PDB file of C-alpha atoms in Angstrom:
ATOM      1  CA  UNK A   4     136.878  25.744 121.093  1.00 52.00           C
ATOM      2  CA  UNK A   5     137.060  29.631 120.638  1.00 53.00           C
ATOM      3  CA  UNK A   6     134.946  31.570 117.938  1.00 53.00           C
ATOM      4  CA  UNK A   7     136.246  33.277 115.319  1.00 51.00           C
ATOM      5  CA  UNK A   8     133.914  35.907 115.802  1.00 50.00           C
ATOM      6  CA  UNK A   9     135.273  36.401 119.057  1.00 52.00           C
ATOM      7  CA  UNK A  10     138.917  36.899 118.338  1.00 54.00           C
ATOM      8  CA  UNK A  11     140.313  40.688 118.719  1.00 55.00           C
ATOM      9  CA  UNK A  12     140.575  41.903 115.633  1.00 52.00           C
ATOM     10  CA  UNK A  13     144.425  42.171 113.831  1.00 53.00           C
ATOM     11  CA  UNK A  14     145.917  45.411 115.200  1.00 54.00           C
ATOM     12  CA  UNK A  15     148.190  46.534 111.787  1.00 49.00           C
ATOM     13  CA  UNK A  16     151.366  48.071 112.266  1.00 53.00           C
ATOM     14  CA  UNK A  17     151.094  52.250 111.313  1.00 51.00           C
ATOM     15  CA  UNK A  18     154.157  54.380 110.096  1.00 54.00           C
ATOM     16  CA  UNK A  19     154.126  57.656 110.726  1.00 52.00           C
ATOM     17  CA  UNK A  20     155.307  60.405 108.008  1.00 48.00           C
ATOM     18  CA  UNK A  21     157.403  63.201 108.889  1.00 51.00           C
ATOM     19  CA  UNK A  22     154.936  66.194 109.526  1.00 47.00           C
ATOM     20  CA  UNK A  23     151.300  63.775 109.378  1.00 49.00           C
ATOM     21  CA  UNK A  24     149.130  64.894 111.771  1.00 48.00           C
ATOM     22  CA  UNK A  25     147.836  61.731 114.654  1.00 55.00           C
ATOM     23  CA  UNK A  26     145.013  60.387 114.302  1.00 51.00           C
ATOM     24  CA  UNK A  27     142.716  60.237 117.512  1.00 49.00           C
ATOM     25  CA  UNK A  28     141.823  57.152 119.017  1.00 53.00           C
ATOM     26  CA  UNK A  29     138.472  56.327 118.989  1.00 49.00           C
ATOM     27  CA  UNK A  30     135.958  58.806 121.688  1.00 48.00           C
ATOM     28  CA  UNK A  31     138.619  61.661 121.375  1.00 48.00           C
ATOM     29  CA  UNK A  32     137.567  64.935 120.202  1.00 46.00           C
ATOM     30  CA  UNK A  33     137.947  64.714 116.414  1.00 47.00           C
ATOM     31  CA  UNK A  34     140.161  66.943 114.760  1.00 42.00           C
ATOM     32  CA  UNK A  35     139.354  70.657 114.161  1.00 45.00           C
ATOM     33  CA  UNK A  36     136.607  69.992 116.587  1.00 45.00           C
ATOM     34  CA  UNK A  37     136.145  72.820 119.963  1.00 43.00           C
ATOM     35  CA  UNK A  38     137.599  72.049 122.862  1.00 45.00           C
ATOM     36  CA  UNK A  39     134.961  71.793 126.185  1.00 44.00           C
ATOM     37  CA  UNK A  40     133.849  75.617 127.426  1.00 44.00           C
ATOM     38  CA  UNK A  41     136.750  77.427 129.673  1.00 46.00           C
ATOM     39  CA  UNK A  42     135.427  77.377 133.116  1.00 47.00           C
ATOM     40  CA  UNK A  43     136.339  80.549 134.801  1.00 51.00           C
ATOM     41  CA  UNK A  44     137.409  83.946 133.462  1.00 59.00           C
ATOM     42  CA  UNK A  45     139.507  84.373 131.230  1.00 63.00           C
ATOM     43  CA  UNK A  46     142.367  87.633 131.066  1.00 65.00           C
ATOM     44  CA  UNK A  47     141.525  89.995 128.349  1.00 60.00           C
ATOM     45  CA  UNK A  48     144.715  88.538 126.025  1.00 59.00           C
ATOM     46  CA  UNK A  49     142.822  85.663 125.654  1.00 58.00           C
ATOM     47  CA  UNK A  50     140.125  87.162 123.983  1.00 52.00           C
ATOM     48  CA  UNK A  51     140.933  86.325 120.221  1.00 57.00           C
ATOM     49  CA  UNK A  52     141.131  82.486 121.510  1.00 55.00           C
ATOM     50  CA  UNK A  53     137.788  82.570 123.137  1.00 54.00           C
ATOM     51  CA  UNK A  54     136.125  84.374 119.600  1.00 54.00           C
ATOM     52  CA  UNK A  55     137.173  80.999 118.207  1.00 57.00           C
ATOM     53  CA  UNK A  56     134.677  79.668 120.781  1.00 54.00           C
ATOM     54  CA  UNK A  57     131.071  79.448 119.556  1.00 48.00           C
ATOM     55  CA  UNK A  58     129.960  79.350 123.642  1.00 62.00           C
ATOM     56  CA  UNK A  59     131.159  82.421 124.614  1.00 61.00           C
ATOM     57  CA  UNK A  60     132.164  82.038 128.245  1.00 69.00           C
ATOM     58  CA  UNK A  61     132.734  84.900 130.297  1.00 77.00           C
ATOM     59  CA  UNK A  62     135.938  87.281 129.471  1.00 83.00           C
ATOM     60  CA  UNK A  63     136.717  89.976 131.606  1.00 87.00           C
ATOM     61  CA  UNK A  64     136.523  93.568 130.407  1.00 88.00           C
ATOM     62  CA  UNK A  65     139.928  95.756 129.746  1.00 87.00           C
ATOM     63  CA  UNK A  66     141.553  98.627 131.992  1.00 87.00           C
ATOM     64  CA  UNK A  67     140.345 100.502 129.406  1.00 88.00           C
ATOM     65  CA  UNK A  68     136.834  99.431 129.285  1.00 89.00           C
ATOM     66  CA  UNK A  69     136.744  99.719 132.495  1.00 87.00           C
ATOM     67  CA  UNK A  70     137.722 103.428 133.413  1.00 86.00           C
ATOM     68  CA  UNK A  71     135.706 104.157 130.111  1.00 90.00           C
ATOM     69  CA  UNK A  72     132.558 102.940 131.687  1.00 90.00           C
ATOM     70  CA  UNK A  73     133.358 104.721 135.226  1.00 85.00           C
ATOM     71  CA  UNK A  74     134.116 108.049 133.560  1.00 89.00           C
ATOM     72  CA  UNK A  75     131.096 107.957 131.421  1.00 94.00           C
ATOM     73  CA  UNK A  76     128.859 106.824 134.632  1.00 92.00           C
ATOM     74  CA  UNK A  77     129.981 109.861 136.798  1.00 89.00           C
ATOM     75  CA  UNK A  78     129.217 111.854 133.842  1.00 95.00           C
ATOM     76  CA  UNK A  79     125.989 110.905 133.542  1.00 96.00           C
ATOM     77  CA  UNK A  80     124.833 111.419 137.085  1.00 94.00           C
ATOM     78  CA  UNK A  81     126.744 114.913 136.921  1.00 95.00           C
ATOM     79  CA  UNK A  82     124.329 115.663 134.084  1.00 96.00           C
ATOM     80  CA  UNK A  83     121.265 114.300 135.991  1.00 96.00           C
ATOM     81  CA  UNK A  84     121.881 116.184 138.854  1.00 95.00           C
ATOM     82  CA  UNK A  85     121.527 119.576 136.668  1.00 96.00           C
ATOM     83  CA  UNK A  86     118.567 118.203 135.030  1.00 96.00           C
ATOM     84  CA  UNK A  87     117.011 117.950 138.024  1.00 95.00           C
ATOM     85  CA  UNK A  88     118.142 121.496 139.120  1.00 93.00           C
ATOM     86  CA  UNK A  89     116.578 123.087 136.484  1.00 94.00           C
ATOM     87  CA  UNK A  90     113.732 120.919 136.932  1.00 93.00           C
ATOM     88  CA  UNK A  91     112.820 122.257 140.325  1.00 91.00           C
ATOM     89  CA  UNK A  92     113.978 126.149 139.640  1.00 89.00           C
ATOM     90  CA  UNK A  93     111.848 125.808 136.558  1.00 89.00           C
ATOM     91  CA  UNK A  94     108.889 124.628 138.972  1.00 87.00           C
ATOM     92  CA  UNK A  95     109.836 127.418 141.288  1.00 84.00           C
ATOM     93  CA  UNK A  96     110.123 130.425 138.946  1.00 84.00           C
ATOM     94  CA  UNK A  97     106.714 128.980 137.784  1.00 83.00           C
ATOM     95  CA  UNK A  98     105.003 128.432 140.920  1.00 80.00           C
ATOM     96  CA  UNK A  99     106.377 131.838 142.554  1.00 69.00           C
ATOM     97  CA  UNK A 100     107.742 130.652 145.518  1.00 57.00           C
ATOM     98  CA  UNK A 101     110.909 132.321 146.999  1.00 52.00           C
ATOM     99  CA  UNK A 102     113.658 129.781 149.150  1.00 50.00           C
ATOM    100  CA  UNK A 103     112.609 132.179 152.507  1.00 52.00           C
ATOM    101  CA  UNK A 104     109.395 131.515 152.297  1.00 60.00           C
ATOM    102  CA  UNK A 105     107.513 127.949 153.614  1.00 55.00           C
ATOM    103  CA  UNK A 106     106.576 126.160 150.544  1.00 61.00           C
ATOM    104  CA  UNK A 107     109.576 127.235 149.204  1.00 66.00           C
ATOM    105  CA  UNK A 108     111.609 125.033 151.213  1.00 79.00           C
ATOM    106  CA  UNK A 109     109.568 122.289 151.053  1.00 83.00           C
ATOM    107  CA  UNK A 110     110.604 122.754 147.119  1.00 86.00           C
ATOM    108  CA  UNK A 111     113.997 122.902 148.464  1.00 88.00           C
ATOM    109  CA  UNK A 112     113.517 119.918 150.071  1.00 90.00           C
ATOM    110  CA  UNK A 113     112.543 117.607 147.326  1.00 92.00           C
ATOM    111  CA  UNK A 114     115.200 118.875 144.784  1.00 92.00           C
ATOM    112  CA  UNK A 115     117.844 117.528 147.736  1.00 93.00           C
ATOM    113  CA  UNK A 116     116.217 114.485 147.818  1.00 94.00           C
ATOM    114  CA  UNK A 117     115.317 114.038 144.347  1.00 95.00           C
ATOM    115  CA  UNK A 118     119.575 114.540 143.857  1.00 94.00           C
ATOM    116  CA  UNK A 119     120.130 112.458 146.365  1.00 93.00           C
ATOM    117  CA  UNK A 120     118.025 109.306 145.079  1.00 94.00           C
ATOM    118  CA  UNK A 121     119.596 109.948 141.278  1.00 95.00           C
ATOM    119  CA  UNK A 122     123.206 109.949 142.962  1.00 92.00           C
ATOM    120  CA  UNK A 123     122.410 106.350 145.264  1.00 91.00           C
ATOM    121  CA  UNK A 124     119.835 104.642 142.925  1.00 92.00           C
ATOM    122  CA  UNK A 125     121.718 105.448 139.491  1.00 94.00           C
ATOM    123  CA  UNK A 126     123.712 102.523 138.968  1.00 93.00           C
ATOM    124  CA  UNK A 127     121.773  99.796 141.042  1.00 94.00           C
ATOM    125  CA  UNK A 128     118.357 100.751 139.402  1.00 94.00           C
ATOM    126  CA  UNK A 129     119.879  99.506 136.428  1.00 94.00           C
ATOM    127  CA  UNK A 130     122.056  96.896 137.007  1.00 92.00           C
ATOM    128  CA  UNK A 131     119.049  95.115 138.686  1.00 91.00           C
ATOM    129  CA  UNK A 132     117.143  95.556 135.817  1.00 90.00           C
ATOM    130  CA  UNK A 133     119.118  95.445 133.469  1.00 88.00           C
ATOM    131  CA  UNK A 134     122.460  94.496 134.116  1.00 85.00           C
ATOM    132  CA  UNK A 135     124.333  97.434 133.112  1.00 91.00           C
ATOM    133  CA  UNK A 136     124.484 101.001 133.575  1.00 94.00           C
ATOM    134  CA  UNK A 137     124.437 103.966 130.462  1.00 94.00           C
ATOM    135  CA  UNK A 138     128.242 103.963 131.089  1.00 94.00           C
ATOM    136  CA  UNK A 139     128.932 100.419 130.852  1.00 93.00           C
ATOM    137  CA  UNK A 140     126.418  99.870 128.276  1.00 93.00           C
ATOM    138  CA  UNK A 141     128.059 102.702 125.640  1.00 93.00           C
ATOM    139  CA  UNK A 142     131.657 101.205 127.419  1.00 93.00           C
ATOM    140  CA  UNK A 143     130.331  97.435 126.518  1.00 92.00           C
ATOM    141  CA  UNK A 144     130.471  95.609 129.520  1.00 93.00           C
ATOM    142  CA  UNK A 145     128.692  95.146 132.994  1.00 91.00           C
ATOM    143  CA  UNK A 146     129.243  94.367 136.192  1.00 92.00           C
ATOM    144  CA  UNK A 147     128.982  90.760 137.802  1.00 89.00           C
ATOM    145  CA  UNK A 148     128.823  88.337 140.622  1.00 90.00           C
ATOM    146  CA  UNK A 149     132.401  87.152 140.567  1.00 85.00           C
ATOM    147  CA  UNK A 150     131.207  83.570 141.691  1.00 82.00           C
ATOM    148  CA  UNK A 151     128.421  83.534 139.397  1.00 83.00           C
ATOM    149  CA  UNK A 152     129.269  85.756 136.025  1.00 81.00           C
ATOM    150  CA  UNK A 153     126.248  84.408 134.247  1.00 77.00           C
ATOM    151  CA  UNK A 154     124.078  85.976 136.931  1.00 85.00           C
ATOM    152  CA  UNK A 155     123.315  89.880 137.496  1.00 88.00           C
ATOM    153  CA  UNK A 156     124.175  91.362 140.923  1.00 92.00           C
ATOM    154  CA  UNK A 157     121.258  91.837 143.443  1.00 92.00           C
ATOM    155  CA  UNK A 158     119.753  94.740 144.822  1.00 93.00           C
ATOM    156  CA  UNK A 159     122.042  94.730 147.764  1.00 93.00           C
ATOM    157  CA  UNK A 160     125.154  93.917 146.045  1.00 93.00           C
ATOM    158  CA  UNK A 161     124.463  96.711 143.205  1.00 94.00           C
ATOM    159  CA  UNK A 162     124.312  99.825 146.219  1.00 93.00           C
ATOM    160  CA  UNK A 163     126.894  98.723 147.969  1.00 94.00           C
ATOM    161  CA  UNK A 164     129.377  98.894 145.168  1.00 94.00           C
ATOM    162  CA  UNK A 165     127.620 102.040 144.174  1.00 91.00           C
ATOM    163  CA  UNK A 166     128.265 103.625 147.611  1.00 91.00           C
ATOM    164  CA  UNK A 167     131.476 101.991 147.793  1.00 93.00           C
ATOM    165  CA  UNK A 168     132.517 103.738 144.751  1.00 91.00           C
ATOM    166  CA  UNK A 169     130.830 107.116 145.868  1.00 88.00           C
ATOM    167  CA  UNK A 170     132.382 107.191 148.929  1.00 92.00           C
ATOM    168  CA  UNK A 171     135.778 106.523 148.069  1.00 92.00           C
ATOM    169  CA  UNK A 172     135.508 109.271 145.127  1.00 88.00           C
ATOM    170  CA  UNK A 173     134.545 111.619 147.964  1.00 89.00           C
ATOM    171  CA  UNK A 174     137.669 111.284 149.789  1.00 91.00           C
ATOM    172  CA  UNK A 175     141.081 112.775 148.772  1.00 86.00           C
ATOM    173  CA  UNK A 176     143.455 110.130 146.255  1.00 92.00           C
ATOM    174  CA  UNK A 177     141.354 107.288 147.687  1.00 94.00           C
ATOM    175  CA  UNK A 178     138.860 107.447 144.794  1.00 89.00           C
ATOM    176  CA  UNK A 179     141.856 107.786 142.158  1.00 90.00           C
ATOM    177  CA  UNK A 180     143.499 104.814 143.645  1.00 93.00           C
ATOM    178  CA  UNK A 181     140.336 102.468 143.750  1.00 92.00           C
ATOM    179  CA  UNK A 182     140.026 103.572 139.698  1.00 87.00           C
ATOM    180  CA  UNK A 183     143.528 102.522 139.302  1.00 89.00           C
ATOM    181  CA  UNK A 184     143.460  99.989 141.174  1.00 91.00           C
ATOM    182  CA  UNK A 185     142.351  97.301 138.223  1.00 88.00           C
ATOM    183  CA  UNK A 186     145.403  98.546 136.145  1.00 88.00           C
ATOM    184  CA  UNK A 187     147.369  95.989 138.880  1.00 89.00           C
ATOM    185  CA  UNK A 188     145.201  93.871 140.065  1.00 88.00           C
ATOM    186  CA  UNK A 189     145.086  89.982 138.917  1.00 84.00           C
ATOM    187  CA  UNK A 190     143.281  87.731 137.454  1.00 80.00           C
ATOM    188  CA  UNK A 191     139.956  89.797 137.773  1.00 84.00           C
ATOM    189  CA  UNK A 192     141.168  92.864 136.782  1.00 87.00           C
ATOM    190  CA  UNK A 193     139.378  94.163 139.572  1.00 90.00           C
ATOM    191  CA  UNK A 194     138.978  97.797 141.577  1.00 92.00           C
ATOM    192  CA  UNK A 195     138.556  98.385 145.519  1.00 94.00           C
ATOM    193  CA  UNK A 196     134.744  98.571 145.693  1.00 94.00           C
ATOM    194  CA  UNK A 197     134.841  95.141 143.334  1.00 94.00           C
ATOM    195  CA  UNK A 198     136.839  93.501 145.671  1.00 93.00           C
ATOM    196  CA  UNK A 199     134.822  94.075 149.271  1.00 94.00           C
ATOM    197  CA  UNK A 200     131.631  92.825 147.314  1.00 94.00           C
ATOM    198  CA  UNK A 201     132.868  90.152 145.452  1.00 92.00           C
ATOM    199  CA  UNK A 202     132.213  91.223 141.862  1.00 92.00           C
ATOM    200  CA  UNK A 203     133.994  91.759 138.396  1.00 90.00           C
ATOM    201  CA  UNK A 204     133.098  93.387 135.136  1.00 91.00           C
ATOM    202  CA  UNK A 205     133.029  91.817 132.041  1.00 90.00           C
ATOM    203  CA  UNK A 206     132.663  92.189 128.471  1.00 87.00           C
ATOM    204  CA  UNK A 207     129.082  92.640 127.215  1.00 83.00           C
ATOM    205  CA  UNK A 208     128.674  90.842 123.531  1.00 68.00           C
ATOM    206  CA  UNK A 209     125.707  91.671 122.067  1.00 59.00           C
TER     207      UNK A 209
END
């Protein structure tokens, strides 16, 4: 003979008002509740969703953000390279040393290379160490493995998109159509260099 205390228990009939909200069954997510973390990106427009989203996952950063960051990175190594210019004719008005002479243009020599190291080391210096250049940090975002936005880039990742970028600035249009490029380009948003190294930039929150 059965239990009682085995029976299911009586399922009672529900009605349903015009306009009540369902209740969830039992294990759902309860109401008002977050749903799980977006894997993924996510396209700027769904930005004010994702503020409603304690967890923050990765959003990428706007055209505008973008190009802001770019411009503000060029001008910043513009402005280092005339530092160092008048760095090293500051050392050589001091020192005495005319460009015919030997020492000189061993002077000569160290203010190229000096430029040169500011113009390739600039941007993967610090997004190495810390993620973001000047530009992207006063432009709020940085720059990121596209398969893994939670990481920062590597050494080798971070020059090659720098060169990338400096070389295709160097030649006629091609630089103003890799900057452009991201105004088209979806999901990621993404310009020319981004695309041969596999990254994306993102917004920066905090």
């Amino acid at each position: 003979m059965s239990s009682p205390y085995n029976a299911e228990p009586h399922q009672y009939p529900t009605t349903r008002y015009p306009g009540q909200t369902p209740v969830p069954p039992v294990g759902a997510t309860p109401y008002g509740a977050y749903p799980p973390p977006t894997t993924g990106y996510l396209p700027p427009e769904a930005w004010p969703a994702v503020q409603r989203d304690p967890r923050n996952p990765p959003v990428l950063a706007n055209p505008g953000q973008r190009l802001g960051g770019h411009a503000l990175d060029f001008l910043f190594v513009f402005l280092g390279c005339v530092v160092i210019g008048i760095v090293f004719l500051v050392i050589g008005r001091v020192t005495g040393r005319p460009g015919n002479e030997p020492e000189g243009g061993a002077l000569l020599v160290c203010h190229i290379v000096a430029m040169l190291a500011w113009v390739v080391l600039y941007d993967p210096v610090q997004t190495v160490l810390w993620g973001r250049t000047l530009g992207k940090r006063c432009a709020g975002t940085r720059a990121v493995p596209l398969a893994r936005p939670t990481e920062r880039l590597g050494f080798g990742q971070a020059l090659g998109r720098w060169l990338l970028d400096l070389t295709m600035t160097l030649v006629p249009f091609l630089g103003l159509l890799n900057a452009l490029w991201l105004l088209w380009d979806r999901p990621y948003y993404q310009c020319l260099h981004d695309k041969v190294v596999q990254t994306a930039v993102i917004r920066h929150r905090g």
